[in-house]
Amino acid sequence: MTEMLKKNTRTSITVQLKQGKEIKHNFSLDIDTHLSDPGVVGIFGESGSGKTTFLRSFAGLLKLPSAVISFNDEVWQNDQIFVPTHKRSIGYVFQEDGLLPHLTVQQNLDYAVRRKRKVSMEGLYKKVVSILNIESLLSALPDQLSGGERQRVSIARSLLQQPRILLMDEPLASLDEKRKREILPYLERVSKQFVIPILYVSHSVEEIARLADYVLVFKQGRIVEEGSPNSVFAKENPFIGLSDEVGVVLDGVISAWDEIWELSTVSTDCGDLLIPKAGTVVGTTIRVRILAKDVSLMETPESKSSILNQLSADVLELSRDQNTAMSLVNLRVKSAHLVARISRKSIDQLKIAPGKSLWVQIKAAAVLN
Amino acid sequence: MLTPENMAAIKLSLELAACVTLILLIFGTPLAWWLARSESSWTAPVGAVVALPLVLPPTVLGFYLLLAMGPSGYLGQLTATLGLGTLPFTFSGLVVGSCLYSLPFVVQPIQIAFQSIGNRPLEIAAILGASPIDRFITVALPLAKPGFLTATILGFAHTIGEFGVVLMIGGNIPNETRVVSVQMYDHVEALAYDQAHPLAAAMVLLSFLTLLVLYFYQKVRGRAKTNFGVSI
């Protein structure tokens, strides 16, 4: 499976979009981005920030005047050229209603297979069907499926196209929390097992933190922030505007499992963390998210604390929080960064300033996969 | 029961309706597609022209057609040059007139069906690599099927029921232009009620059976997608 796009030449994407307010009332767009080998690109922003316009333009479903779009060595749109959607090698997963309603699941898959540009890979069909677990749905019509099942079929169908890039427009937004939890692992398997660049649009920090290798933050038709998930989500970000969601994402490996207390030891760049039931299989890689509000600071380690994870840290810098009573403290812990959100009064009492060494307590770490 | 004259009239009506429906389905479908999908500002005037027969008295339409198709009309001169003679008082003339008269009854249900599909299924098909013609055949046509069924039945039934246009441009020639509606009128004019009764009853029965089939089909499909609402 992994060989599917292993010969993955370097990916390079250029998108320039411009749309003045005079064309569409109250909405202007000014995007100029170049991505090179980005892996999974999380496109984050509120509704109306232009992220869907970006994706639809890239797919050719929307033709904005004076746009420039190119993918690898192909120009898809410029002043002279407009490559229609059906000639672009893309997969697209819509937010909902992404299946042809008059065809069964099987016929939907076949519709894609028959029209794809590449010769079929032996066994691809079987593997996609089994990875997305849609074997039992093949004879059903779309309106007989649940929302989550429809999304799984959509994802499977887009993989069978063997596109050179996969676009996903809020694929989980129409689902409730439970269904979301069901689909996320499938998406993760897809991004790991198929070496294919993905543009993933979402307004959920959690989804993006979990899936993305690179993040673009959209606001009012502009890219206002970009970088790795950590660099984007680890600071109080006026563009994200959710101070409760400020935090860091750490990749780690499960190095031990304590059956009695049901605790996993997770080795990360900031040291070993004990996390309840993060996984039982030693060697599994996982991603954890530590929110700033779950990190507290002390001058000395506390031996009589209920909190398991205490690490020594150095203060790098202080930054403001949306809530003026609070402050964000950026810390270095071994080779990683953590962010703590504490009151300004605590900062004064503990005399926290850049360069100071102290201890952090991590109250909770969310395992993202 | 039905006299040979009555039978001939029924046969002629059915032939006329079949011809007209077939022609309208062939030419009305691309027109309906254009009206449903085009962003051109011409869709409004063209749509209004298509809907005209809904509001015009059939005699008005018939009057203009008679002038146009007559020896001194543009259409008449064209058909004469082509060696076809003139169309008034011929079966072909009736077909032309009926096509115009029944146009909205075929175009509008198809247009509404195309509109109700929305963009999404066509976008999906494009993403999956289908060309515009491919999308039209494999997505738009199957999804608009209920609209086509309605269009066929309305077009057919409406052609059978027309009277004013036929009278103006067709006259009353047996086996050529004397269709059921004209035949009925003749019978009643001549006070030949014994002739009129079986013909009228046969038409009621035929119409009822046609609609019955349609409504059963709708019930089987489980949802009333067939749209009788012909909107202007």
Coordinates of C-alpha atoms in Angstrom, one line a residue:
Chain A
M1 CA 0.0 0.0 0.0
T2 CA 2.7 2.4 1.0
E3 CA 4.2 1.9 -2.4
M4 CA 1.1 3.5 -3.9
L5 CA 2.6 6.8 -4.3
K6 CA 6.1 6.0 -3.0
K7 CA 7.7 7.3 -6.1
N8 CA 6.2 10.5 -4.8
T9 CA 8.1 13.1 -6.6
R10 CA 8.4 16.3 -4.6
T11 CA 5.1 18.1 -4.3
S12 CA 4.9 21.7 -5.0
I13 CA 1.8 23.8 -4.8
T14 CA 1.3 27.4 -5.8
V15 CA -1.9 29.3 -5.3
Q16 CA -2.6 33.0 -5.8
L17 CA -6.1 34.1 -5.4
K18 CA -7.4 37.7 -5.4
Q19 CA -11.0 38.8 -5.2
G20 CA -11.9 42.4 -4.5
K21 CA -14.8 43.4 -2.3
E22 CA -16.4 44.9 -5.3
I23 CA -16.9 41.4 -6.8
K24 CA -18.4 39.8 -3.8
H25 CA -19.9 41.9 -1.1
N26 CA -18.1 42.0 2.2
F27 CA -15.6 39.5 1.2
S28 CA -12.2 39.9 -0.2
L29 CA -9.5 37.4 -0.8
D30 CA -5.8 37.8 -1.1
I31 CA -3.9 34.5 -0.9
D32 CA -0.4 33.9 -2.2
T33 CA 1.1 30.7 -1.0
H34 CA 3.7 28.3 -2.1
L35 CA 4.0 24.9 -0.4
S36 CA 6.7 22.4 -1.0
D37 CA 6.4 18.8 0.2
P38 CA 4.0 19.8 2.9
G39 CA 2.5 16.4 3.7
V40 CA -0.9 17.0 5.4
V41 CA -1.6 20.7 5.2
G42 CA -4.2 21.8 7.8
I43 CA -6.1 24.8 6.6
F44 CA -7.6 26.4 9.6
G45 CA -10.0 29.3 10.0
E46 CA -13.5 30.4 11.0
S47 CA -16.3 30.0 8.5
G48 CA -16.2 32.8 5.9
S49 CA -12.4 33.0 6.1
G50 CA -12.0 31.8 2.6
K51 CA -10.7 28.3 3.2
T52 CA -13.4 26.6 1.2
T53 CA -13.0 29.2 -1.6
F54 CA -9.3 28.3 -1.6
L55 CA -10.0 24.6 -1.9
R56 CA -12.7 24.9 -4.5
S57 CA -10.5 27.2 -6.6
F58 CA -7.7 24.6 -6.4
A59 CA -10.1 21.9 -7.5
G60 CA -11.4 24.0 -10.4
L61 CA -14.9 24.0 -9.1
L62 CA -14.6 27.8 -8.8
K63 CA -13.1 30.0 -11.4
L64 CA -11.8 33.2 -9.9
P65 CA -10.5 35.7 -12.4
S66 CA -6.8 36.4 -12.3
A67 CA -6.0 33.4 -10.1
V68 CA -2.7 31.5 -10.6
I69 CA -2.8 27.9 -9.5
S70 CA -0.1 25.3 -10.2
F71 CA 0.6 21.9 -9.0
N72 CA 4.0 20.4 -9.4
D73 CA 5.0 21.0 -13.1
E74 CA 1.4 21.6 -14.2
V75 CA -0.2 25.0 -14.5
W76 CA -3.9 24.5 -13.6
Q77 CA -4.9 28.1 -14.0
N78 CA -3.4 31.4 -15.1
D79 CA -4.5 34.2 -17.4
Q80 CA -4.5 31.9 -20.5
I81 CA -5.1 28.4 -19.0
F82 CA -7.9 26.9 -17.1
V83 CA -7.7 23.2 -16.6
P84 CA -11.3 21.9 -16.0
T85 CA -11.9 19.9 -12.8
H86 CA -12.2 16.5 -14.5
K87 CA -8.7 16.9 -15.9
R88 CA -7.0 17.7 -12.6
S89 CA -5.7 14.7 -10.7
I90 CA -7.4 15.4 -7.5
G91 CA -9.5 13.6 -4.9
Y92 CA -12.1 15.7 -3.0
V93 CA -14.0 14.8 0.1
F94 CA -17.0 17.1 0.6
Q95 CA -18.4 18.1 4.0
E96 CA -21.5 16.1 3.3
D97 CA -23.5 14.7 0.4
G98 CA -20.4 13.6 -1.4
L99 CA -21.8 10.5 -3.0
L100 CA -23.8 10.2 -6.2
P101 CA -27.3 9.7 -4.8
H102 CA -28.6 7.4 -7.6
L103 CA -25.7 4.9 -7.4
T104 CA -25.0 2.3 -4.7
V105 CA -21.7 2.4 -2.8
Q106 CA -20.2 -0.2 -5.1
Q107 CA -21.3 1.8 -8.2
N108 CA -19.9 5.0 -6.7
L109 CA -16.6 3.3 -6.3
D110 CA -16.7 1.9 -9.8
Y111 CA -17.6 5.3 -11.2
A112 CA -14.3 6.6 -9.9
V113 CA -12.3 3.5 -10.9
R114 CA -13.5 3.5 -14.5
R115 CA -12.6 7.2 -15.0
K116 CA -9.3 7.4 -13.3
R117 CA -6.2 8.3 -15.2
K118 CA -3.9 5.7 -14.0
V119 CA -3.8 1.9 -14.5
S120 CA -5.2 0.2 -11.4
M121 CA -2.8 -1.1 -8.8
E122 CA -3.2 -4.7 -8.0
G123 CA -5.1 -5.2 -4.8
L124 CA -5.7 -1.5 -4.2
Y125 CA -9.5 -1.9 -4.3
K126 CA -9.5 -4.6 -1.7
K127 CA -7.2 -2.7 0.6
V128 CA -9.0 0.5 0.5
V129 CA -12.3 -1.2 1.1
S130 CA -10.9 -3.0 4.1
I131 CA -9.0 -0.1 5.6
L132 CA -12.1 2.1 5.5
N133 CA -14.2 -0.9 6.6
I134 CA -17.0 -0.5 4.0
E135 CA -17.2 -4.1 2.8
S136 CA -20.7 -4.5 4.3
L137 CA -22.0 -1.3 2.8
L138 CA -21.3 -2.0 -0.9
S139 CA -24.8 -2.7 -2.0
A140 CA -26.4 0.2 -0.1
L141 CA -27.6 3.4 -1.6
P142 CA -26.2 6.6 -0.1
D143 CA -29.4 7.6 1.7
Q144 CA -29.4 4.3 3.5
L145 CA -26.1 5.1 5.2
S146 CA -25.3 7.1 8.3
G147 CA -23.3 10.3 7.9
G148 CA -20.1 8.6 9.1
E149 CA -20.5 5.7 6.7
R150 CA -21.0 8.1 3.8
Q151 CA -17.8 10.0 4.7
R152 CA -15.9 6.7 4.9
V153 CA -17.2 5.8 1.4
S154 CA -16.3 9.2 0.1
I155 CA -12.7 8.8 1.4
A156 CA -12.4 5.3 0.0
R157 CA -13.7 6.5 -3.4
S158 CA -11.2 9.4 -3.5
L159 CA -8.3 7.0 -2.7
L160 CA -9.4 4.6 -5.5
Q161 CA -9.0 7.5 -7.9
Q162 CA -5.3 7.4 -7.1
P163 CA -5.1 11.2 -7.2
R164 CA -1.9 13.1 -6.9
I165 CA -3.4 15.3 -4.2
L166 CA -6.4 14.8 -1.8
L167 CA -8.6 17.8 -0.8
M168 CA -10.8 17.5 2.2
D169 CA -13.3 20.2 3.0
E170 CA -14.4 19.8 6.6
P171 CA -14.9 16.1 6.2
L172 CA -16.0 15.7 9.8
A173 CA -18.0 18.9 10.4
S174 CA -21.3 17.4 9.7
L175 CA -20.8 14.5 12.1
D176 CA -21.5 14.4 15.9
E177 CA -18.6 13.9 18.3
K178 CA -19.0 10.2 18.5
R179 CA -18.9 9.7 14.7
K180 CA -16.0 12.1 14.5
R181 CA -14.0 9.9 16.9
E182 CA -14.9 7.0 14.7
I183 CA -13.6 8.6 11.5
L184 CA -10.5 10.3 12.8
P185 CA -8.5 7.0 13.0
Y186 CA -9.4 6.2 9.4
L187 CA -8.2 9.6 8.3
E188 CA -5.0 9.0 10.2
R189 CA -4.5 5.6 8.6
V190 CA -5.0 7.2 5.2
S191 CA -2.5 9.9 5.8
K192 CA 0.1 7.4 7.1
Q193 CA -0.5 4.6 4.7
F194 CA -0.9 6.5 1.5
V195 CA 1.9 8.8 0.8
I196 CA -0.2 11.5 -0.7
P197 CA -0.3 15.2 0.0
I198 CA -3.6 16.3 1.6
L199 CA -5.1 19.7 1.9
Y200 CA -7.3 19.4 5.0
V201 CA -9.8 22.3 5.7
S202 CA -11.2 22.5 9.2
H203 CA -12.2 24.9 11.9
S204 CA -11.4 22.4 14.6
V205 CA -8.0 22.9 16.4
E206 CA -8.2 19.3 17.5
E207 CA -8.5 17.8 14.1
I208 CA -5.7 20.0 12.7
A209 CA -3.4 19.4 15.6
R210 CA -4.0 15.7 15.2
L211 CA -3.6 15.3 11.5
A212 CA -1.6 18.2 10.1
D213 CA 2.2 18.4 9.4
Y214 CA 1.8 22.0 8.3
V215 CA -0.8 24.6 9.2
L216 CA -2.2 27.6 7.3
V217 CA -4.4 29.9 9.3
F218 CA -7.0 31.8 7.3
K219 CA -8.7 35.0 8.4
Q220 CA -10.9 37.2 6.3
G221 CA -9.5 35.9 3.1
R222 CA -5.9 36.0 4.1
I223 CA -3.3 33.6 5.4
V224 CA -2.3 35.2 8.7
E225 CA -0.2 32.5 10.1
E226 CA 1.6 29.4 8.9
G227 CA 4.0 26.8 10.2
S228 CA 4.1 23.5 12.1
P229 CA 1.2 22.8 14.3
N230 CA 3.3 23.6 17.4
S231 CA 4.5 26.9 16.1
V232 CA 0.9 27.9 15.3
F233 CA -1.0 26.6 18.3
A234 CA 1.6 27.1 21.0
K235 CA 1.1 30.8 21.4
E236 CA -1.9 32.9 22.2
N237 CA -2.9 33.5 18.7
P238 CA -5.2 36.4 18.0
F239 CA -6.2 34.7 14.8
I240 CA -7.3 31.6 16.5
G241 CA -8.8 33.4 19.3
L242 CA -9.4 30.5 21.5
S243 CA -7.3 30.9 24.6
D244 CA -8.5 27.6 26.1
E245 CA -7.1 25.8 23.1
V246 CA -3.6 27.2 23.3
G247 CA -1.2 24.3 23.7
V248 CA 1.5 22.2 22.2
V249 CA 1.5 19.0 20.3
L250 CA 4.2 16.4 21.1
D251 CA 5.0 13.3 19.1
G252 CA 6.1 10.4 21.4
V253 CA 6.6 6.7 21.6
I254 CA 5.1 4.4 24.2
S255 CA 8.1 3.0 26.1
A256 CA 6.4 1.1 28.9
W257 CA 3.0 0.0 30.1
D258 CA 2.1 -0.4 33.8
E259 CA -0.7 -2.9 33.9
I260 CA -1.4 -2.4 37.6
W261 CA -2.0 1.3 37.5
E262 CA -3.0 1.3 33.9
L263 CA -0.4 4.0 33.0
S264 CA 1.6 4.3 29.8
T265 CA 5.0 5.8 29.8
V266 CA 5.4 8.0 26.8
S267 CA 8.8 9.2 25.7
T268 CA 8.7 12.6 24.2
D269 CA 11.1 15.4 23.5
C270 CA 10.3 16.9 26.9
G271 CA 11.0 13.6 28.7
D272 CA 9.0 10.7 29.9
L273 CA 5.3 11.4 30.7
L274 CA 3.0 9.1 32.5
I275 CA -0.4 9.1 30.7
P276 CA -3.4 7.0 31.7
K277 CA -4.1 4.4 29.1
A278 CA -2.3 6.1 26.2
G279 CA -1.7 2.7 24.8
T280 CA -0.4 -0.7 25.8
V281 CA 1.9 -1.7 23.0
V282 CA 5.5 -0.6 23.5
G283 CA 6.9 1.1 20.5
T284 CA 3.7 2.6 19.2
T285 CA 4.0 6.2 18.1
I286 CA 1.4 8.6 19.4
R287 CA 0.7 12.3 19.4
V288 CA -0.3 14.1 22.6
R289 CA -1.6 17.5 23.0
I290 CA -0.9 19.5 26.2
L291 CA -3.0 22.6 26.7
A292 CA -1.5 25.6 28.4
K293 CA -4.3 25.7 30.9
D294 CA -3.3 22.2 32.1
V295 CA 0.3 23.2 32.8
S296 CA 1.1 24.8 36.2
L297 CA 4.4 26.1 37.6
M298 CA 6.3 25.6 41.0
E299 CA 9.6 26.7 42.3
T300 CA 10.5 23.3 43.7
P301 CA 9.3 19.8 42.8
E302 CA 6.3 18.8 44.9
S303 CA 6.6 15.3 46.3
K304 CA 3.2 15.2 47.9
S305 CA 1.3 16.1 44.7
S306 CA -1.4 14.1 43.0
I307 CA 0.0 15.2 39.7
L308 CA 2.3 12.6 38.2
N309 CA 4.2 14.5 35.7
Q310 CA 6.7 17.0 37.0
L311 CA 9.5 18.3 34.9
S312 CA 12.2 20.9 35.2
A313 CA 11.9 23.8 32.8
D314 CA 13.4 27.1 31.8
V315 CA 11.3 30.1 31.1
L316 CA 11.8 31.4 27.6
E317 CA 9.4 34.3 27.4
L318 CA 6.1 35.6 28.7
S319 CA 3.3 36.7 26.4
R320 CA -0.1 38.2 26.9
D321 CA -3.4 36.3 27.0
Q322 CA -6.7 37.4 25.8
N323 CA -7.8 37.3 29.4
T324 CA -5.9 40.2 30.9
A325 CA -5.7 38.5 34.3
M326 CA -3.8 35.7 32.8
S327 CA -0.4 35.3 31.1
L328 CA 1.2 32.7 28.9
V329 CA 4.6 31.4 29.8
N330 CA 6.7 29.8 27.1
L331 CA 9.0 27.2 28.6
R332 CA 11.8 25.0 27.4
V333 CA 11.7 21.4 28.7
K334 CA 14.7 19.4 27.5
S335 CA 14.5 19.9 23.8
A336 CA 10.8 20.7 23.6
H337 CA 8.6 23.6 24.3
L338 CA 5.6 23.8 26.7
V339 CA 3.2 26.6 27.3
A340 CA 1.6 27.4 30.7
R341 CA -1.3 29.6 31.2
I342 CA -1.2 31.1 34.7
S343 CA -2.5 34.2 36.4
R344 CA -0.5 37.4 36.4
K345 CA -0.5 37.4 40.2
S346 CA 1.3 34.0 40.2
I347 CA 3.9 35.4 37.8
D348 CA 4.5 38.2 40.3
Q349 CA 4.6 35.9 43.3
L350 CA 7.0 33.4 41.7
K351 CA 9.0 36.2 40.1
I352 CA 8.8 34.4 36.7
A353 CA 11.0 36.0 34.1
P354 CA 12.9 34.8 31.1
G355 CA 15.8 32.6 32.1
K356 CA 14.4 31.5 35.4
S357 CA 14.4 27.7 36.1
L358 CA 11.4 26.1 37.7
W359 CA 9.2 23.0 37.7
V360 CA 6.2 22.3 35.6
Q361 CA 3.3 20.1 36.5
I362 CA 1.3 18.6 33.7
K363 CA -2.3 18.0 34.8
A364 CA -3.5 16.4 31.7
A365 CA -2.4 15.4 28.3
A366 CA -4.8 14.5 25.6
V367 CA -3.8 11.6 23.4
L368 CA -4.7 12.5 19.9
N369 CA -4.6 9.0 18.4
Chain B
M1 CA -69.2 1.1 -29.9
L2 CA -66.6 3.2 -31.7
T3 CA -67.2 3.9 -35.3
P4 CA -64.4 3.7 -37.9
E5 CA -64.4 7.5 -38.0
N6 CA -64.0 7.7 -34.2
M7 CA -61.2 5.1 -34.3
A8 CA -59.4 7.0 -37.0
A9 CA -59.6 10.2 -34.9
I10 CA -58.2 8.4 -31.9
K11 CA -55.4 6.8 -33.9
L12 CA -54.6 10.2 -35.4
S13 CA -54.5 11.9 -32.0
L14 CA -52.2 9.2 -30.6
E15 CA -49.9 9.5 -33.6
L16 CA -49.8 13.2 -33.3
A17 CA -49.2 13.1 -29.5
A18 CA -46.4 10.5 -29.9
C19 CA -44.6 12.5 -32.7
V20 CA -44.9 15.7 -30.7
T21 CA -43.7 14.2 -27.5
L22 CA -40.8 12.5 -29.1
I23 CA -39.7 15.7 -30.9
L24 CA -40.1 17.8 -27.8
L25 CA -38.1 15.4 -25.6
I26 CA -35.3 15.4 -28.1
F27 CA -35.1 19.2 -28.6
G28 CA -36.6 20.2 -25.2
T29 CA -34.0 18.5 -23.2
P30 CA -31.0 20.6 -24.3
L31 CA -33.2 23.7 -24.0
A32 CA -34.3 22.7 -20.5
W33 CA -30.6 22.1 -19.6
W34 CA -29.6 25.5 -20.9
L35 CA -32.5 27.2 -19.0
A36 CA -31.6 25.4 -15.8
R37 CA -27.9 25.8 -15.8
S38 CA -26.9 28.8 -17.9
E39 CA -25.9 32.0 -16.1
S40 CA -26.6 33.9 -19.3
S41 CA -29.1 36.8 -19.0
W42 CA -30.9 35.4 -22.0
T43 CA -32.5 32.7 -19.9
A44 CA -35.1 35.1 -18.7
P45 CA -36.5 36.1 -22.1
V46 CA -36.1 32.6 -23.6
G47 CA -37.9 31.2 -20.5
A48 CA -40.7 33.6 -21.0
V49 CA -41.1 32.7 -24.6
V50 CA -41.2 29.0 -23.8
A51 CA -43.9 29.7 -21.2
L52 CA -46.0 31.9 -23.6
P53 CA -48.3 29.0 -24.8
L54 CA -49.3 28.6 -21.1
V55 CA -51.0 31.9 -21.1
L56 CA -51.8 32.7 -24.8
P57 CA -55.2 31.7 -26.1
P58 CA -54.5 28.8 -28.5
T59 CA -56.4 30.6 -31.2
V60 CA -53.9 33.4 -31.1
L61 CA -51.0 31.0 -31.4
G62 CA -52.9 29.2 -34.2
F63 CA -53.6 32.5 -36.0
Y64 CA -49.9 33.5 -36.1
L65 CA -48.9 30.0 -37.1
L66 CA -51.4 30.1 -39.9
L67 CA -50.0 33.3 -41.2
A68 CA -46.4 32.2 -40.9
M69 CA -46.9 28.8 -42.5
G70 CA -49.2 30.1 -45.3
P71 CA -47.9 30.7 -48.8
S72 CA -46.9 34.3 -48.0
G73 CA -45.4 33.6 -44.6
Y74 CA -41.7 33.2 -44.0
L75 CA -42.1 29.6 -42.9
G76 CA -44.5 28.9 -45.8
Q77 CA -42.0 30.3 -48.3
L78 CA -39.3 28.2 -46.8
T79 CA -41.2 25.0 -46.9
A80 CA -42.4 25.8 -50.5
T81 CA -38.8 26.4 -51.6
L82 CA -37.8 23.1 -50.1
G83 CA -40.5 21.5 -52.1
L84 CA -42.6 20.5 -49.1
G85 CA -45.6 22.6 -50.0
T86 CA -47.3 24.6 -47.3
L87 CA -48.0 23.2 -43.9
P88 CA -51.5 24.4 -42.9
F89 CA -54.1 21.7 -43.1
T90 CA -51.6 18.9 -43.1
F91 CA -50.5 16.5 -40.4
S92 CA -47.0 18.0 -40.5
G93 CA -48.5 21.4 -39.9
L94 CA -50.3 20.0 -36.9
V95 CA -47.0 18.5 -35.5
V96 CA -45.3 21.9 -35.8
G97 CA -48.2 23.8 -34.2
S98 CA -48.5 21.2 -31.4
C99 CA -44.8 21.3 -30.7
L100 CA -45.0 25.0 -30.0
Y101 CA -48.2 24.7 -28.0
S102 CA -47.0 21.8 -25.8
L103 CA -43.4 23.1 -25.5
P104 CA -43.7 24.4 -21.9
F105 CA -45.4 21.2 -20.7
V106 CA -42.3 19.2 -21.7
V107 CA -39.5 21.8 -21.1
Q108 CA -40.6 23.0 -17.7
P109 CA -40.8 19.7 -15.8
I110 CA -37.3 18.7 -17.2
Q111 CA -35.9 22.2 -16.4
I112 CA -37.3 21.9 -12.8
A113 CA -35.8 18.4 -12.5
F114 CA -32.4 19.6 -13.7
Q115 CA -32.5 22.6 -11.3
S116 CA -33.4 20.4 -8.3
I117 CA -30.4 18.2 -8.9
G118 CA -28.2 21.1 -7.8
N119 CA -24.5 21.5 -8.4
R120 CA -23.1 18.9 -6.0
P121 CA -23.7 15.7 -8.0
L122 CA -22.2 17.2 -11.1
E123 CA -19.2 18.5 -9.1
I124 CA -18.7 15.1 -7.6
A125 CA -18.7 13.6 -11.1
A126 CA -16.2 16.2 -12.4
I127 CA -13.9 15.4 -9.5
L128 CA -14.2 11.7 -10.4
G129 CA -13.0 12.5 -13.9
A130 CA -16.2 12.7 -15.8
S131 CA -16.3 15.1 -18.8
P132 CA -19.3 17.5 -19.2
I133 CA -21.1 15.1 -21.6
D134 CA -20.3 12.1 -19.4
R135 CA -21.7 14.0 -16.4
F136 CA -24.8 14.9 -18.4
I137 CA -25.5 11.3 -19.4
T138 CA -24.4 9.5 -16.3
V139 CA -25.6 11.9 -13.6
A140 CA -28.0 14.6 -14.8
L141 CA -30.2 12.4 -16.9
P142 CA -30.7 9.6 -14.4
L143 CA -31.3 12.1 -11.5
A144 CA -33.9 13.9 -13.7
K145 CA -35.8 10.8 -14.6
P146 CA -38.9 11.7 -12.7
G147 CA -39.0 15.0 -14.5
F148 CA -38.8 13.2 -17.8
L149 CA -41.7 11.0 -16.9
T150 CA -43.8 14.0 -16.0
A151 CA -42.7 15.8 -19.2
T152 CA -43.6 12.8 -21.3
I153 CA -47.1 12.4 -19.8
L154 CA -47.9 16.1 -19.7
G155 CA -46.6 16.7 -23.3
F156 CA -48.6 13.7 -24.6
A157 CA -51.8 14.4 -22.7
H158 CA -51.7 18.1 -23.5
T159 CA -51.2 17.4 -27.2
I160 CA -54.2 15.1 -27.2
G161 CA -56.3 17.7 -25.5
E162 CA -55.5 20.6 -27.7
F163 CA -58.3 22.1 -29.8
G164 CA -57.8 25.8 -30.7
V165 CA -54.5 25.4 -32.5
V166 CA -55.7 22.4 -34.4
L167 CA -58.8 24.1 -35.5
M168 CA -56.9 27.2 -36.7
I169 CA -54.1 25.4 -38.7
G170 CA -55.4 21.9 -39.2
G171 CA -59.0 22.3 -40.1
N172 CA -61.0 19.1 -40.2
I173 CA -59.7 16.7 -42.8
P174 CA -60.4 13.0 -42.0
N175 CA -57.2 10.9 -41.4
E176 CA -55.1 14.0 -41.9
T177 CA -56.1 16.6 -39.3
R178 CA -59.3 15.4 -37.7
V179 CA -58.1 14.5 -34.3
V180 CA -60.3 13.5 -31.3
S181 CA -61.0 17.0 -30.0
V182 CA -62.2 18.2 -33.4
Q183 CA -64.2 15.0 -33.9
M184 CA -65.9 15.6 -30.5
Y185 CA -66.8 19.1 -31.5
D186 CA -68.2 17.9 -34.8
H187 CA -70.4 15.3 -33.2
V188 CA -71.8 17.7 -30.7
E189 CA -72.4 20.4 -33.3
A190 CA -74.3 17.8 -35.3
L191 CA -76.2 16.7 -32.2
A192 CA -74.8 13.2 -32.8
Y193 CA -74.6 12.4 -29.1
D194 CA -74.6 8.7 -29.7
Q195 CA -71.3 9.1 -31.5
A196 CA -69.9 11.6 -29.0
H197 CA -70.6 9.4 -25.9
P198 CA -68.3 6.4 -26.7
L199 CA -65.5 8.7 -27.9
A200 CA -65.7 10.9 -24.8
A201 CA -65.8 7.8 -22.5
A202 CA -62.8 6.3 -24.3
M203 CA -60.8 9.4 -23.8
V204 CA -61.7 9.6 -20.1
L205 CA -60.7 6.0 -19.7
L206 CA -57.4 6.5 -21.6
S207 CA -56.5 9.6 -19.6
F208 CA -57.3 7.9 -16.3
L209 CA -55.3 4.9 -17.0
T210 CA -52.3 7.0 -18.0
L211 CA -52.4 9.0 -14.8
L212 CA -53.0 5.8 -12.8
V213 CA -49.7 4.3 -14.1
L214 CA -47.9 7.5 -13.2
Y215 CA -49.3 7.6 -9.7
F216 CA -48.5 4.0 -9.1
Y217 CA -45.0 4.6 -10.2
Q218 CA -44.7 7.5 -7.8
K219 CA -45.9 5.3 -5.0
V220 CA -43.5 2.6 -5.8
R221 CA -40.6 5.1 -5.7
G222 CA -41.8 6.0 -2.3
R223 CA -41.5 9.7 -2.7
A224 CA -43.5 12.1 -4.9
K225 CA -40.6 13.4 -6.9
T226 CA -42.6 13.7 -10.1
N227 CA -43.4 17.3 -10.4
F228 CA -46.7 18.4 -11.8
G229 CA -46.2 21.9 -10.6
V230 CA -45.6 23.6 -13.9
S231 CA -44.3 27.0 -12.8
I232 CA -44.0 30.0 -15.1

